[in-house]
XYZ file of C-alpha atoms in Angstrom:
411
model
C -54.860 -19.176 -6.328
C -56.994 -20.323 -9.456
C -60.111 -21.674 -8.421
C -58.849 -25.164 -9.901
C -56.250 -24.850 -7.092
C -58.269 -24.629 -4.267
C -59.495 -27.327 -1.755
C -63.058 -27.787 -1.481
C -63.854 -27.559 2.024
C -67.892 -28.831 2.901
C -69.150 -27.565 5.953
C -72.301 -29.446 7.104
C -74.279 -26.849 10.061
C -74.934 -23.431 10.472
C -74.638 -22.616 14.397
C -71.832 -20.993 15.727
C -68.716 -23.562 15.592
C -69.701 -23.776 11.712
C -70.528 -20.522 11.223
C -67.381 -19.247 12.781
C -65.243 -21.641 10.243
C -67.269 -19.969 7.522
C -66.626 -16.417 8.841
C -62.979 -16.802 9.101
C -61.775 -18.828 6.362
C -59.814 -18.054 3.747
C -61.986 -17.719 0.684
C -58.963 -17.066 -1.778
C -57.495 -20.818 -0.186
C -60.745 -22.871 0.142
C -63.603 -23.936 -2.261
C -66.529 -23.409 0.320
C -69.410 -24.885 0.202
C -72.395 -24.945 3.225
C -74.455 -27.316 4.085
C -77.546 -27.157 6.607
C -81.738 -27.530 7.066
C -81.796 -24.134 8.178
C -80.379 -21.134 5.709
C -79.297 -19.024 8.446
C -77.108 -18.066 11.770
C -79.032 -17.927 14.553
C -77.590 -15.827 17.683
C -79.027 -18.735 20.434
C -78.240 -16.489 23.683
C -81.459 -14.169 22.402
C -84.123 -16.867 21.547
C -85.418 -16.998 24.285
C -86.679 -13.389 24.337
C -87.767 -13.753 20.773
C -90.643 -15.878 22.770
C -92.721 -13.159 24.213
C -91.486 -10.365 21.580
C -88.818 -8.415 23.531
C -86.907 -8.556 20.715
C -88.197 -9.112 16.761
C -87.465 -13.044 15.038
C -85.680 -10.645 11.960
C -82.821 -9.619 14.204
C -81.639 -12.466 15.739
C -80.803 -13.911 12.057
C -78.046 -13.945 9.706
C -78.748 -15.382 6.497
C -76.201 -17.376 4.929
C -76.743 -16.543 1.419
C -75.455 -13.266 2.519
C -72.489 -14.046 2.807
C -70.369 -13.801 -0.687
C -68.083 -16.553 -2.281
C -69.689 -19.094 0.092
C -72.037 -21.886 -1.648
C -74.963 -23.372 -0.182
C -77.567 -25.827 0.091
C -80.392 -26.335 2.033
C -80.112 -29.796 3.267
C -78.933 -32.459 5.591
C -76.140 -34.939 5.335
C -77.181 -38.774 5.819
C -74.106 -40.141 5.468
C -69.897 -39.712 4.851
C -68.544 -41.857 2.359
C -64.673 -40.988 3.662
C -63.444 -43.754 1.376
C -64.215 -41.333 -1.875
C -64.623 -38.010 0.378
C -68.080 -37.510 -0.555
C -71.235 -36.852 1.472
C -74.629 -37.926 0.905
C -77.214 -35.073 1.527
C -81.038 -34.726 1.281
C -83.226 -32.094 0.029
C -85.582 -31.722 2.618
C -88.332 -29.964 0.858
C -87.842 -31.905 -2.480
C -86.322 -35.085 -1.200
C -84.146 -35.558 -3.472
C -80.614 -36.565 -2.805
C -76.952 -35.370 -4.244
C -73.940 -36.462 -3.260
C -70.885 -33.775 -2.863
C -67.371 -34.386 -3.191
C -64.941 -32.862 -0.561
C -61.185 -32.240 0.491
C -61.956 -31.601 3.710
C -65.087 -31.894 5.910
C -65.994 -30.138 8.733
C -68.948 -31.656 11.208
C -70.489 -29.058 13.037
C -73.919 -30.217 12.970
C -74.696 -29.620 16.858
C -77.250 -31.590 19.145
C -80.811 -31.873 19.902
C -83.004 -31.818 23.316
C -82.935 -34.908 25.084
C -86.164 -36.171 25.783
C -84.828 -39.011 28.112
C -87.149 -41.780 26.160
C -90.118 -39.831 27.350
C -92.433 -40.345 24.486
C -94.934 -37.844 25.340
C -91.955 -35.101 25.023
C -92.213 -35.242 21.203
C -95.973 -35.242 20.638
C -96.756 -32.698 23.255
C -93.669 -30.509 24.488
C -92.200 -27.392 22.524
C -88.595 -27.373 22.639
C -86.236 -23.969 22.451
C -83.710 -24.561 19.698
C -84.680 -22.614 16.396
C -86.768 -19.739 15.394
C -89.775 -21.465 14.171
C -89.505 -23.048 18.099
C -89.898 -19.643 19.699
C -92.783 -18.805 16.775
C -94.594 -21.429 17.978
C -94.381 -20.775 21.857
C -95.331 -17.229 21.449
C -98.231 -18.004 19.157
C -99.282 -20.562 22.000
C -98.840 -18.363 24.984
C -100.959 -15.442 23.489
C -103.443 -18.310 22.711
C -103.465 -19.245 26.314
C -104.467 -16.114 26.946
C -107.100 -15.181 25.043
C -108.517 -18.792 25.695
C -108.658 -17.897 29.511
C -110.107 -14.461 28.793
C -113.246 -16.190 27.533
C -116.925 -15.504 29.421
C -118.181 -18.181 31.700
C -114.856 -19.780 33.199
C -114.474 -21.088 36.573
C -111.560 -19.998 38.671
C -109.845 -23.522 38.231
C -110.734 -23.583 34.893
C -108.718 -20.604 34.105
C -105.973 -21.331 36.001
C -105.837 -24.515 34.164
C -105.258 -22.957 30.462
C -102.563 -20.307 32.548
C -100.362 -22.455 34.060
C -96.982 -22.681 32.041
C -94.146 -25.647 33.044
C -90.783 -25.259 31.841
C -88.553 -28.126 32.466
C -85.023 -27.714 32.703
C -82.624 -25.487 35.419
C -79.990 -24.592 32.407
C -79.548 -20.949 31.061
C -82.603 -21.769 28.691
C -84.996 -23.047 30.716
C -83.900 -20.439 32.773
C -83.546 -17.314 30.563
C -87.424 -18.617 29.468
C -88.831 -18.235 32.207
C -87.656 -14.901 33.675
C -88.713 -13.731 30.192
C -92.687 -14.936 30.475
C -92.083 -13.957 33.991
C -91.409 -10.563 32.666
C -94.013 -10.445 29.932
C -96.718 -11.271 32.560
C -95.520 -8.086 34.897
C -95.088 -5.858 32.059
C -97.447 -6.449 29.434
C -100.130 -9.145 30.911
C -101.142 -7.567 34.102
C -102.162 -4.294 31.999
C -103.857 -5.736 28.423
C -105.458 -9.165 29.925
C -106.468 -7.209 33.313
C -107.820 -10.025 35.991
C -105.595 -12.862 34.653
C -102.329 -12.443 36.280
C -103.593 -13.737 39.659
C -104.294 -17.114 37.952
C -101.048 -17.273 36.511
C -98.797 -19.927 37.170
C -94.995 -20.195 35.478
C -93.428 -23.566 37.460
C -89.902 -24.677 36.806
C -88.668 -29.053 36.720
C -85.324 -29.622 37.449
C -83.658 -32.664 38.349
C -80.696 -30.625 40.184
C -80.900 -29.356 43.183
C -80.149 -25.866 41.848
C -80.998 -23.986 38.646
C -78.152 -22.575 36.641
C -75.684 -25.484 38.794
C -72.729 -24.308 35.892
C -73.006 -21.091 38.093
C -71.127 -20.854 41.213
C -73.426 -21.392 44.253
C -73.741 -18.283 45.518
C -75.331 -16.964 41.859
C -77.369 -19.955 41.658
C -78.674 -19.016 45.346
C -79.344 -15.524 44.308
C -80.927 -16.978 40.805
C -83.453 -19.110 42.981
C -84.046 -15.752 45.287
C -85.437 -13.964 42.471
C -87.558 -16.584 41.063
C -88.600 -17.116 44.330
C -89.618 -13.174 44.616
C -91.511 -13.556 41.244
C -93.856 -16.303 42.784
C -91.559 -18.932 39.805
C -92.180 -22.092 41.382
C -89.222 -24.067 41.714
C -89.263 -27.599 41.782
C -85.664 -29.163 42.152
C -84.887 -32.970 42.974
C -88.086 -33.811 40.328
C -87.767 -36.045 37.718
C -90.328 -36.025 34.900
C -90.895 -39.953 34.540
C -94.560 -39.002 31.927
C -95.941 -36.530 29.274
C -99.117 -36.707 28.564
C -101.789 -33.915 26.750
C -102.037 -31.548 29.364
C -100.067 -32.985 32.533
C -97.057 -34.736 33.352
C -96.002 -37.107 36.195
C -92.942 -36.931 38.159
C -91.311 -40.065 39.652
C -92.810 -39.242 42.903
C -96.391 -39.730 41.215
C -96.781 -35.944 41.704
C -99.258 -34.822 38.755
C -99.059 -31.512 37.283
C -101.462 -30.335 34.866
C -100.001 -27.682 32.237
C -101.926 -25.204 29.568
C -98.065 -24.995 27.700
C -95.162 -27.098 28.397
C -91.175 -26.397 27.166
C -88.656 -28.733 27.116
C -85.064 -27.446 27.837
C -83.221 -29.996 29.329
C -80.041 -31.515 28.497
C -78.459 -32.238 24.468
C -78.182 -35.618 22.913
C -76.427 -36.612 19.393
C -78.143 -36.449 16.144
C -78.980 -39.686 14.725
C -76.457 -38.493 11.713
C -73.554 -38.217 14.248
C -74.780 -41.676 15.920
C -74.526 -43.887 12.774
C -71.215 -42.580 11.842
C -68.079 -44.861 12.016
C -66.045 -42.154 14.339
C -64.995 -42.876 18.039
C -67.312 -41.547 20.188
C -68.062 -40.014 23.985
C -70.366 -42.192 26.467
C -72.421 -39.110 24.886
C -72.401 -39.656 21.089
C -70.099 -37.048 20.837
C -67.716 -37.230 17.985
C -64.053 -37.571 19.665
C -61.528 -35.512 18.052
C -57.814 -34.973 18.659
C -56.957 -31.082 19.549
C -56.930 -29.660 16.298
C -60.325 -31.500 15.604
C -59.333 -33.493 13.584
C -61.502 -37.255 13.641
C -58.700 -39.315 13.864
C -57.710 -41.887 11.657
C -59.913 -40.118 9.069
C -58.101 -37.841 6.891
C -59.546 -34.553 6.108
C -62.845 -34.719 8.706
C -63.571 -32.270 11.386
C -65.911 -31.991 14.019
C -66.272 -29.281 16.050
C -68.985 -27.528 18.504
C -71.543 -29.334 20.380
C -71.215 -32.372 18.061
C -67.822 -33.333 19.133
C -65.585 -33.656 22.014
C -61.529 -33.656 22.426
C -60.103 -36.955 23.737
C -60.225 -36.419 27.434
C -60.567 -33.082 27.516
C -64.621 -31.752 27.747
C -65.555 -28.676 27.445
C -68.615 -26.695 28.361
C -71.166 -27.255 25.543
C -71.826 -23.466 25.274
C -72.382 -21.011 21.964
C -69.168 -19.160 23.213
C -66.498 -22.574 23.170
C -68.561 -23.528 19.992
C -67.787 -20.157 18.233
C -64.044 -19.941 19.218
C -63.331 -23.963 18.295
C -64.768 -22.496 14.824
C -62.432 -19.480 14.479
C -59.334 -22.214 15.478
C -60.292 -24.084 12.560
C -60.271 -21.748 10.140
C -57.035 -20.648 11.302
C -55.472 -23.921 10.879
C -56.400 -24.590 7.282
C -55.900 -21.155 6.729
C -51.833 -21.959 7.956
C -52.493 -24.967 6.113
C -53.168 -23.850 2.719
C -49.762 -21.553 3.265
C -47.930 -24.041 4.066
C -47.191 -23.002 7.962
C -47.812 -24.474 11.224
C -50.667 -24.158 13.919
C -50.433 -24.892 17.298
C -53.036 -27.427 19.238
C -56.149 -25.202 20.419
C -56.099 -24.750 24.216
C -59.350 -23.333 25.164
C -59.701 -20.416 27.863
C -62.887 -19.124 30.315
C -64.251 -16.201 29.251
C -67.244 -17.157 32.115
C -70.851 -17.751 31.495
C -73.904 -14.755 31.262
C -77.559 -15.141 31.975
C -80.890 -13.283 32.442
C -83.110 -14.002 35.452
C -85.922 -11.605 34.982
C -87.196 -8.128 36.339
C -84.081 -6.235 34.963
C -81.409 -8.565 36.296
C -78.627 -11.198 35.217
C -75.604 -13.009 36.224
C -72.201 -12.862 35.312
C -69.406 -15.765 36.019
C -66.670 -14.739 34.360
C -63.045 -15.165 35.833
C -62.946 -11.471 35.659
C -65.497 -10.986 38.246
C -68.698 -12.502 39.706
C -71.668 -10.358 39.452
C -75.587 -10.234 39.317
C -78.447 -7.285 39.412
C -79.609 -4.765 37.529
C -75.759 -3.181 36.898
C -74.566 -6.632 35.970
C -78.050 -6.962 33.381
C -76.481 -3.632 31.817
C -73.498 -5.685 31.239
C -75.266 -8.885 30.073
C -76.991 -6.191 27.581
C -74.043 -4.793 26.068
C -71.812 -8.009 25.493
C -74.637 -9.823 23.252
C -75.000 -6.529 21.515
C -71.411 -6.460 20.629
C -71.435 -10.432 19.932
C -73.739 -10.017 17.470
C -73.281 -10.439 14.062
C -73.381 -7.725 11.903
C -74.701 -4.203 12.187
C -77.780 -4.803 10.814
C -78.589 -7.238 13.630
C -76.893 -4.759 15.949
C -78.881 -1.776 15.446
C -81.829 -3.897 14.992
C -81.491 -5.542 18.699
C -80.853 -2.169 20.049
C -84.089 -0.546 17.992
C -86.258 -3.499 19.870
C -85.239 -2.869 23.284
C -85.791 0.702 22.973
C -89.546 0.107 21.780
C -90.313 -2.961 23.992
C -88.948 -0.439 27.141
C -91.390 2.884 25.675
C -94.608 0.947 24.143
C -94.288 -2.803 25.792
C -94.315 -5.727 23.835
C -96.948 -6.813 20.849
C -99.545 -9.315 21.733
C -100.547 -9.461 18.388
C -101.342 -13.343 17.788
C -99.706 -13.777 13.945
């Protein structure tokens, strides 16, 4: 097929539903072009131990430009003009703005945290999404650090720039803290000697459970293990203020904080709320069961963006990346003039670390958790990941981080 022939197919996003179009469509059918702020993939289920440098930013990363006979631009959409299939995108850096004609259009643009109309969130929380998120958190908890290691502190005054809140039960929140937890056991107690004592890592939740997607007995176990690592678990709180250095909870409970992360829930992106699609109670884009927007021809949306009529699914990197594979397989039948079936989703279960060498596994397979069950956790993102280079380079940084510890270098 000419390159005159082909359908030009825009794919706005570059996390794992729109990354998995782009990996598995075919490039000898399709025109592709990419659309996105950010210029790579990034594997999500290893940010958060990017945050206290078990693993290196470099090899959690796939660029995009990598990837051959795929165009793309670094930018964000503003708006769909579906009338004359075009989109209207922004250069971020530049500001300009260029319009782009398409065939078809695929939305896989994700979420962002929810910050509940907390206005404090914004000006004073980090959030766990993208790299330069985790950058910043583990440039402020070394900072922490060396800020409490100063001469001529006061006990309370120490434990005041040492203690971190995390808010959020979910697998990030979670998966967060059991990896500060770790860096304070493993690295902390031996280069900042005399400042683990006044360490405090507390966890919000809402719930009355961390990890509740987990059945109750791993949840139960989850909360034993925090409780073992002195994680202080407050469940049944709801953070009603952000301020500086404390927030309040709707009990009037104050806690004062050196650091504070936000992981709770996801909310639409004002992009996905303006458009004219039929949408969840959520702002989630409803879509029939091959994606498709209805009664817009040619438009997608897939991933965390988007939701089939009546039928929700988990809003995890693993449903995200497989509704991106069925989409390239359907244009790919398509453009050869065969037929696809609807997409019918199956469990493949849910993963996550909880510290000291340890993780869960809810899979339909089996339920599991401990140390074998981490060794497990271990090897499935290492064969998830994308490419060998990110592979070997996961693999490298375990090795090192388990024979010299982490680096507390503040860069």
């Amino acid at each position: 097929m000419s390159p005159k022939q082909k359908k030009k197919l825009i794919i706005l996003g570059s996390g794992f539903a729109a990354y998995g179009v782009i990996k598995k469509i075919d490039l000898d059918s399709y025109d592709v072009v990419n659309i996105s702020p950010r210029n790579h993939f990034l594997f999500t289920p290893l940010l958060p131990s990017t945050t206290v440098g078990t693993i290196a930013f470099r090899s959690i990363i796939e660029p995009i430009r990598s990837l051959r006979k795929v165009r793309f631009f670094m930018g964000e959409c503003l708006s769909i003009d579906h009338q004359n299939k075009k989109v209207k995108c922004l250069d971020k850096d530049s500001g300009e703005k260029f319009d782009m004609d398409y065939d078809y259009l695929i939305i896989g643009v994700g979420e962002i945290t929810n910050t509940f109309g907390i206005e404090g969130v914004k000006k004073y929380a980090y959030f766990l999404r993208e790299l330069s998120d985790a950058r910043k958190i583990r440039v402020k908890i070394i900072d922490c650090f060396e800020d409490a290691n100063l001469p001529g502190l006061s006990e309370d005054e120490i434990r005041d720039k040492l203690r971190f809140v995390i808010c959020g039960g979910g697998p990030t929140g979670v998966e967060f803290a059991a990896e500060l937890n770790d860096l304070l056991e493993e690295d902390i107690k031996k280069k900042y000697p005399g400042l683990l004592q006044y360490t405090e890592i507390i966890l919000v939740d809402a719930a009355q459970k961390i990890l509740s997607s987990f059945s109750q007995k791993l949840s139960e176990y989850a909360m034993k293990v925090f409780n073992r690592a002195k994680i202080d678990l407050k469940m049944n709180s709801i953070v009603t203020d952000v301020q500086k250095d404390c927030l309040t909870l709707k009990d009037g409970t104050i806690i004062k904080y050196s650091m504070l992360v936000w992981a709770t829930g996801n909310t639409a992106l004002p992009f996905v709320k303006d458009t004219p699609f039929e949408k969840d109670k959520n702002g989630k884009i409803i879509t029939d069961n091959y994606f498709r927007v209805p009664g817009y021809d040619g438009i997608f949306a897939v991933g965390d963006c988007s939701e089939i009529k009546d039928k929700p699914l988990p809003a995890t990197a693993q449903v995200a990346q497989r509704e991106g594979y069925f989409i390239a397989k359907y244009l790919n039948k398509i453009a050869k003039g065969k037929e696809c079936g609807p997409f019918r989703y199956k469990n493949l279960g849910m993963l996550a670390y909880i510290g000291s060498n340890k993780a869960l596994a809810d899979t339909p397979q089996f339920k599991g958790s401990g140390f074998n069950t981490w060794i497990f956790w271990r090897s499935a993102y290492l064969t998830k990941l994308v490419g060998l280079r990110n592979k070997i380079h996961v693999l490298f940084d375990w090795i090192m981080t388990s024979v010299f510890g982490r680096d507390l270098s503040n860069f």
